[in-house]
Amino acid sequence: SAVISQKPSRDICQRGTSLTIQCQVDSQVTMMFWYRQQPGQSLTLIATANQGSEATYESGFVIDKFPISRPNLTFSTLTVSNMSPEDSSIYLCSVGEREKLFFGSGTQLSVL
Amino acid sequence: DQQVKQNSPSLSVQEGRISILNCDYTNSMFDYFLWYKKYPAEGPTFLISISSIKDKNEDGRFTVFLNKSAKHLSLHIVPSQPGDSAVYFCAARPNTGTASKLTFGTGTRLQVTL
């Protein structure tokens, strides 16, 4: 399975600021995915990061709030913009292999 | 609408005993089911899966059972070990979906006690 490195592992941010999360995969993958896990909730897909085209966002998530970059087949970033305390969550990068998803270690974000 | 439900937020089992984690789903289009395990400060790791054409899949100490008529699956861990203490997520996807279209449950926190 792919090895997925994600950073930062955690951060505490002030309201109104932005945080960019990086995800590096050790092999080339067509699609990378960004998930969010709010406290006590299930994992929710934010968007699919496609190389060479704009990300595809799920219902309830918009590009202005969660801009995504995918400059090549091994790297992606997710930015959480204009943060509020409601954005406090774990953000996870993942890649799909066959029918399974593999995840990075996640970014624990706390917004004050 | 929670299409994948894990109604037990937590479970405590003694070491050596069997752990049974349950998961219910409502979408009859789901045909592939997975269990993930998550330790604190780590991402979820794939544990075991089952296709809807089967009713049981076994991998070492882990067995997943699928009851399609009841839209219910369960994960059995036997014997349970302290290292199994983690949050377990059930996930499902439809037969036309890709890996990205997994729908996750809210998780069950398993505590294996000595």
GROMACS .gro file of C-alpha atoms in nm:
model
  226
    1SER     CA    1   0.000   0.000   0.000
    2ALA     CA    2   0.103   0.362  -0.055
    3VAL     CA    3   0.285   0.548   0.218
    4ILE     CA    4   0.117   0.881   0.284
    5SER     CA    5   0.289   1.160   0.472
    6GLN     CA    6   0.082   1.447   0.600
    7LYS     CA    7   0.185   1.764   0.776
    8PRO     CA    8   0.143   1.939   1.004
    9SER     CA    9   0.025   1.668   1.240
   10ARG     CA   10  -0.151   1.926   1.453
   11ASP     CA   11  -0.195   2.297   1.480
   12ILE     CA   12  -0.375   2.554   1.690
   13CYS     CA   13  -0.492   2.851   1.488
   14GLN     CA   14  -0.665   3.179   1.546
   15ARG     CA   15  -1.007   3.256   1.411
   16GLY     CA   16  -0.996   3.422   1.067
   17THR     CA   17  -0.660   3.279   0.964
   18SER     CA   18  -0.586   3.005   0.711
   19LEU     CA   19  -0.392   2.680   0.734
   20THR     CA   20  -0.247   2.476   0.449
   21ILE     CA   21  -0.210   2.102   0.498
   22GLN     CA   22   0.033   1.909   0.284
   23CYS     CA   23   0.005   1.550   0.166
   24GLN     CA   24   0.286   1.354   0.003
   25VAL     CA   25   0.250   1.004  -0.140
   26ASP     CA   26   0.542   0.775  -0.212
   27SER     CA   27   0.402   0.666  -0.548
   28GLN     CA   28   0.212   0.826  -0.831
   29VAL     CA   29  -0.163   0.815  -0.784
   30THR     CA   30  -0.438   0.941  -1.007
   31MET     CA   31  -0.672   1.065  -0.739
   32MET     CA   32  -0.614   1.191  -0.390
   33PHE     CA   33  -0.893   1.259  -0.147
   34TRP     CA   34  -0.941   1.492   0.146
   35TYR     CA   35  -1.160   1.389   0.439
   36ARG     CA   36  -1.271   1.561   0.753
   37GLN     CA   37  -1.361   1.403   1.085
   38GLN     CA   38  -1.538   1.637   1.320
   39PRO     CA   39  -1.543   1.544   1.689
   40GLY     CA   40  -1.761   1.239   1.747
   41GLN     CA   41  -1.855   1.222   1.380
   42SER     CA   42  -1.778   0.992   1.091
   43LEU     CA   43  -1.528   1.064   0.818
   44THR     CA   44  -1.672   1.291   0.551
   45LEU     CA   45  -1.529   1.338   0.203
   46ILE     CA   46  -1.448   1.703   0.133
   47ALA     CA   47  -1.318   1.676  -0.221
   48THR     CA   48  -1.127   1.474  -0.475
   49ALA     CA   49  -0.798   1.627  -0.587
   50ASN     CA   50  -0.738   1.564  -0.955
   51GLN     CA   51  -0.401   1.628  -1.114
   52GLY     CA   52  -0.426   1.879  -1.394
   53SER     CA   53  -0.778   1.990  -1.323
   54GLU     CA   54  -0.985   2.151  -1.053
   55ALA     CA   55  -1.080   1.954  -0.748
   56THR     CA   56  -1.425   1.801  -0.729
   57TYR     CA   57  -1.610   1.907  -0.415
   58GLU     CA   58  -1.879   1.719  -0.228
   59SER     CA   59  -2.206   1.875  -0.130
   60GLY     CA   60  -2.158   2.123   0.150
   61PHE     CA   61  -1.796   2.204   0.068
   62VAL     CA   62  -1.683   2.491  -0.153
   63ILE     CA   63  -1.359   2.588  -0.316
   64ASP     CA   64  -1.341   2.929  -0.150
   65LYS     CA   65  -1.338   2.769   0.193
   66PHE     CA   66  -1.125   2.463   0.108
   67PRO     CA   67  -0.900   2.541  -0.188
   68ILE     CA   68  -0.703   2.240  -0.304
   69SER     CA   69  -0.391   2.215  -0.516
   70ARG     CA   70  -0.264   1.909  -0.698
   71PRO     CA   71   0.054   2.009  -0.882
   72ASN     CA   72   0.167   1.654  -0.957
   73LEU     CA   73   0.077   1.289  -0.908
   74THR     CA   74   0.237   1.256  -0.565
   75PHE     CA   75   0.143   1.578  -0.384
   76SER     CA   76  -0.162   1.776  -0.280
   77THR     CA   77  -0.250   2.055  -0.041
   78LEU     CA   78  -0.572   2.147   0.133
   79THR     CA   79  -0.619   2.496   0.271
   80VAL     CA   80  -0.875   2.569   0.540
   81SER     CA   81  -0.955   2.936   0.487
   82ASN     CA   82  -1.093   3.202   0.716
   83MET     CA   83  -1.114   2.953   0.999
   84SER     CA   84  -1.375   2.946   1.270
   85PRO     CA   85  -1.403   2.718   1.575
   86GLU     CA   86  -1.643   2.500   1.373
   87ASP     CA   87  -1.349   2.404   1.153
   88SER     CA   88  -1.182   2.228   1.445
   89SER     CA   89  -1.150   1.874   1.312
   90ILE     CA   90  -0.911   1.608   1.196
   91TYR     CA   91  -0.829   1.649   0.828
   92LEU     CA   92  -0.714   1.340   0.643
   93CYS     CA   93  -0.551   1.287   0.308
   94SER     CA   94  -0.615   0.953   0.140
   95VAL     CA   95  -0.553   0.760  -0.179
   96GLY     CA   96  -0.749   0.475  -0.330
   97GLU     CA   97  -0.602   0.142  -0.432
   98ARG     CA   98  -0.848  -0.095  -0.592
   99GLU     CA   99  -1.147  -0.090  -0.361
  100LYS     CA  100  -0.974   0.039  -0.051
  101LEU     CA  101  -0.875   0.375   0.083
  102PHE     CA  102  -0.547   0.436   0.258
  103PHE     CA  103  -0.505   0.734   0.484
  104GLY     CA  104  -0.235   0.967   0.603
  105SER     CA  105  -0.185   1.023   0.973
  106GLY     CA  106  -0.414   1.326   0.974
  107THR     CA  107  -0.392   1.686   1.088
  108GLN     CA  108  -0.556   1.773   1.417
  109LEU     CA  109  -0.675   2.131   1.381
  110SER     CA  110  -0.799   2.340   1.671
  111VAL     CA  111  -0.935   2.688   1.603
  112LEU     CA  112  -0.958   2.933   1.891
  113ASP     CA  113  -2.916   1.088   0.688
  114GLN     CA  114  -2.670   0.841   0.838
  115GLN     CA  115  -2.655   0.554   0.590
  116VAL     CA  116  -2.399   0.360   0.792
  117LYS     CA  117  -2.466   0.335   1.162
  118GLN     CA  118  -2.257   0.211   1.448
  119ASN     CA  119  -2.493   0.234   1.739
  120SER     CA  120  -2.244   0.145   2.008
  121PRO     CA  121  -2.002   0.432   2.063
  122SER     CA  122  -1.790   0.223   2.294
  123LEU     CA  123  -1.723  -0.135   2.395
  124SER     CA  124  -1.510  -0.285   2.670
  125VAL     CA  125  -1.387  -0.645   2.651
  126GLN     CA  126  -1.148  -0.848   2.859
  127GLU     CA  127  -0.827  -0.968   2.704
  128GLY     CA  128  -0.871  -1.313   2.550
  129ARG     CA  129  -1.244  -1.275   2.504
  130ILE     CA  130  -1.430  -1.210   2.181
  131SER     CA  131  -1.503  -0.854   2.069
  132ILE     CA  132  -1.807  -0.806   1.849
  133LEU     CA  133  -1.853  -0.472   1.677
  134ASN     CA  134  -2.175  -0.408   1.491
  135CYS     CA  135  -2.270  -0.198   1.193
  136ASP     CA  136  -2.601  -0.139   1.019
  137TYR     CA  137  -2.664   0.021   0.683
  138THR     CA  138  -2.971   0.150   0.507
  139ASN     CA  139  -2.863   0.184   0.145
  140SER     CA  140  -2.941  -0.135  -0.046
  141MET     CA  141  -2.700  -0.022  -0.319
  142PHE     CA  142  -2.404  -0.085  -0.093
  143ASP     CA  143  -2.221  -0.396  -0.198
  144TYR     CA  144  -1.872  -0.368  -0.054
  145PHE     CA  145  -1.798  -0.323   0.313
  146LEU     CA  146  -1.481  -0.244   0.502
  147TRP     CA  147  -1.359  -0.207   0.856
  148TYR     CA  148  -1.092   0.040   0.954
  149LYS     CA  149  -0.904   0.073   1.279
  150LYS     CA  150  -0.783   0.406   1.411
  151TYR     CA  151  -0.536   0.473   1.688
  152PRO     CA  152  -0.511   0.821   1.843
  153ALA     CA  153  -0.303   1.065   1.636
  154GLU     CA  154  -0.296   0.825   1.344
  155GLY     CA  155  -0.502   0.789   1.030
  156PRO     CA  156  -0.744   0.499   0.988
  157THR     CA  157  -0.584   0.177   0.869
  158PHE     CA  158  -0.762  -0.081   0.659
  159LEU     CA  159  -0.844  -0.398   0.853
  160ILE     CA  160  -1.071  -0.629   0.659
  161SER     CA  161  -1.339  -0.615   0.392
  162ILE     CA  162  -1.621  -0.821   0.249
  163SER     CA  163  -1.809  -0.822  -0.077
  164SER     CA  164  -2.184  -0.866  -0.084
  165ILE     CA  165  -2.145  -1.197  -0.266
  166LYS     CA  166  -2.004  -1.343   0.056
  167ASP     CA  167  -2.142  -1.370   0.405
  168LYS     CA  168  -1.813  -1.421   0.585
  169ASN     CA  169  -1.451  -1.324   0.546
  170GLU     CA  170  -1.177  -1.426   0.784
  171ASP     CA  171  -0.825  -1.293   0.832
  172GLY     CA  172  -0.643  -1.428   1.132
  173ARG     CA  173  -0.813  -1.310   1.448
  174PHE     CA  174  -1.055  -1.092   1.252
  175THR     CA  175  -1.376  -1.213   1.092
  176VAL     CA  176  -1.642  -1.002   0.926
  177PHE     CA  177  -1.995  -1.133   0.887
  178LEU     CA  178  -2.249  -0.988   0.647
  179ASN     CA  179  -2.624  -1.036   0.671
  180LYS     CA  180  -2.764  -0.870   0.362
  181SER     CA  181  -3.127  -0.930   0.443
  182ALA     CA  182  -3.084  -0.752   0.773
  183LYS     CA  183  -2.845  -0.495   0.628
  184HIS     CA  184  -2.610  -0.573   0.910
  185LEU     CA  185  -2.245  -0.659   0.941
  186SER     CA  186  -2.027  -0.737   1.234
  187LEU     CA  187  -1.658  -0.761   1.309
  188HIS     CA  188  -1.543  -1.036   1.542
  189ILE     CA  189  -1.202  -1.020   1.706
  190VAL     CA  190  -1.094  -1.334   1.885
  191PRO     CA  191  -0.902  -1.349   2.102
  192SER     CA  192  -0.900  -0.979   2.184
  193GLN     CA  193  -0.565  -0.827   2.274
  194PRO     CA  194  -0.479  -0.497   2.445
  195GLY     CA  195  -0.328  -0.373   2.119
  196ASP     CA  196  -0.672  -0.398   1.962
  197SER     CA  197  -0.785  -0.102   2.171
  198ALA     CA  198  -0.875   0.159   1.909
  199VAL     CA  199  -1.168   0.316   1.731
  200TYR     CA  200  -1.320   0.092   1.464
  201PHE     CA  201  -1.501   0.239   1.166
  202CYS     CA  202  -1.738   0.052   0.942
  203ALA     CA  203  -1.756   0.174   0.582
  204ALA     CA  204  -1.956   0.086   0.273
  205ARG     CA  205  -1.973   0.176  -0.091
  206PRO     CA  206  -2.220   0.114  -0.370
  207ASN     CA  207  -2.155  -0.132  -0.652
  208THR     CA  208  -2.106   0.154  -0.895
  209GLY     CA  209  -1.875   0.349  -0.668
  210THR     CA  210  -1.503   0.387  -0.644
  211ALA     CA  211  -1.295   0.370  -0.330
  212SER     CA  212  -1.359   0.738  -0.275
  213LYS     CA  213  -1.731   0.690  -0.239
  214LEU     CA  214  -1.702   0.513   0.092
  215THR     CA  215  -1.959   0.609   0.351
  216PHE     CA  216  -1.830   0.575   0.706
  217GLY     CA  217  -2.002   0.508   1.033
  218THR     CA  218  -1.928   0.716   1.342
  219GLY     CA  219  -1.703   0.455   1.495
  220THR     CA  220  -1.694   0.231   1.801
  221ARG     CA  221  -1.422   0.274   2.057
  222LEU     CA  222  -1.297  -0.067   2.171
  223GLN     CA  223  -1.115  -0.097   2.500
  224VAL     CA  224  -0.952  -0.432   2.571
  225THR     CA  225  -0.879  -0.465   2.940
  226LEU     CA  226  -0.628  -0.688   3.112
   0.00000   0.00000   0.00000
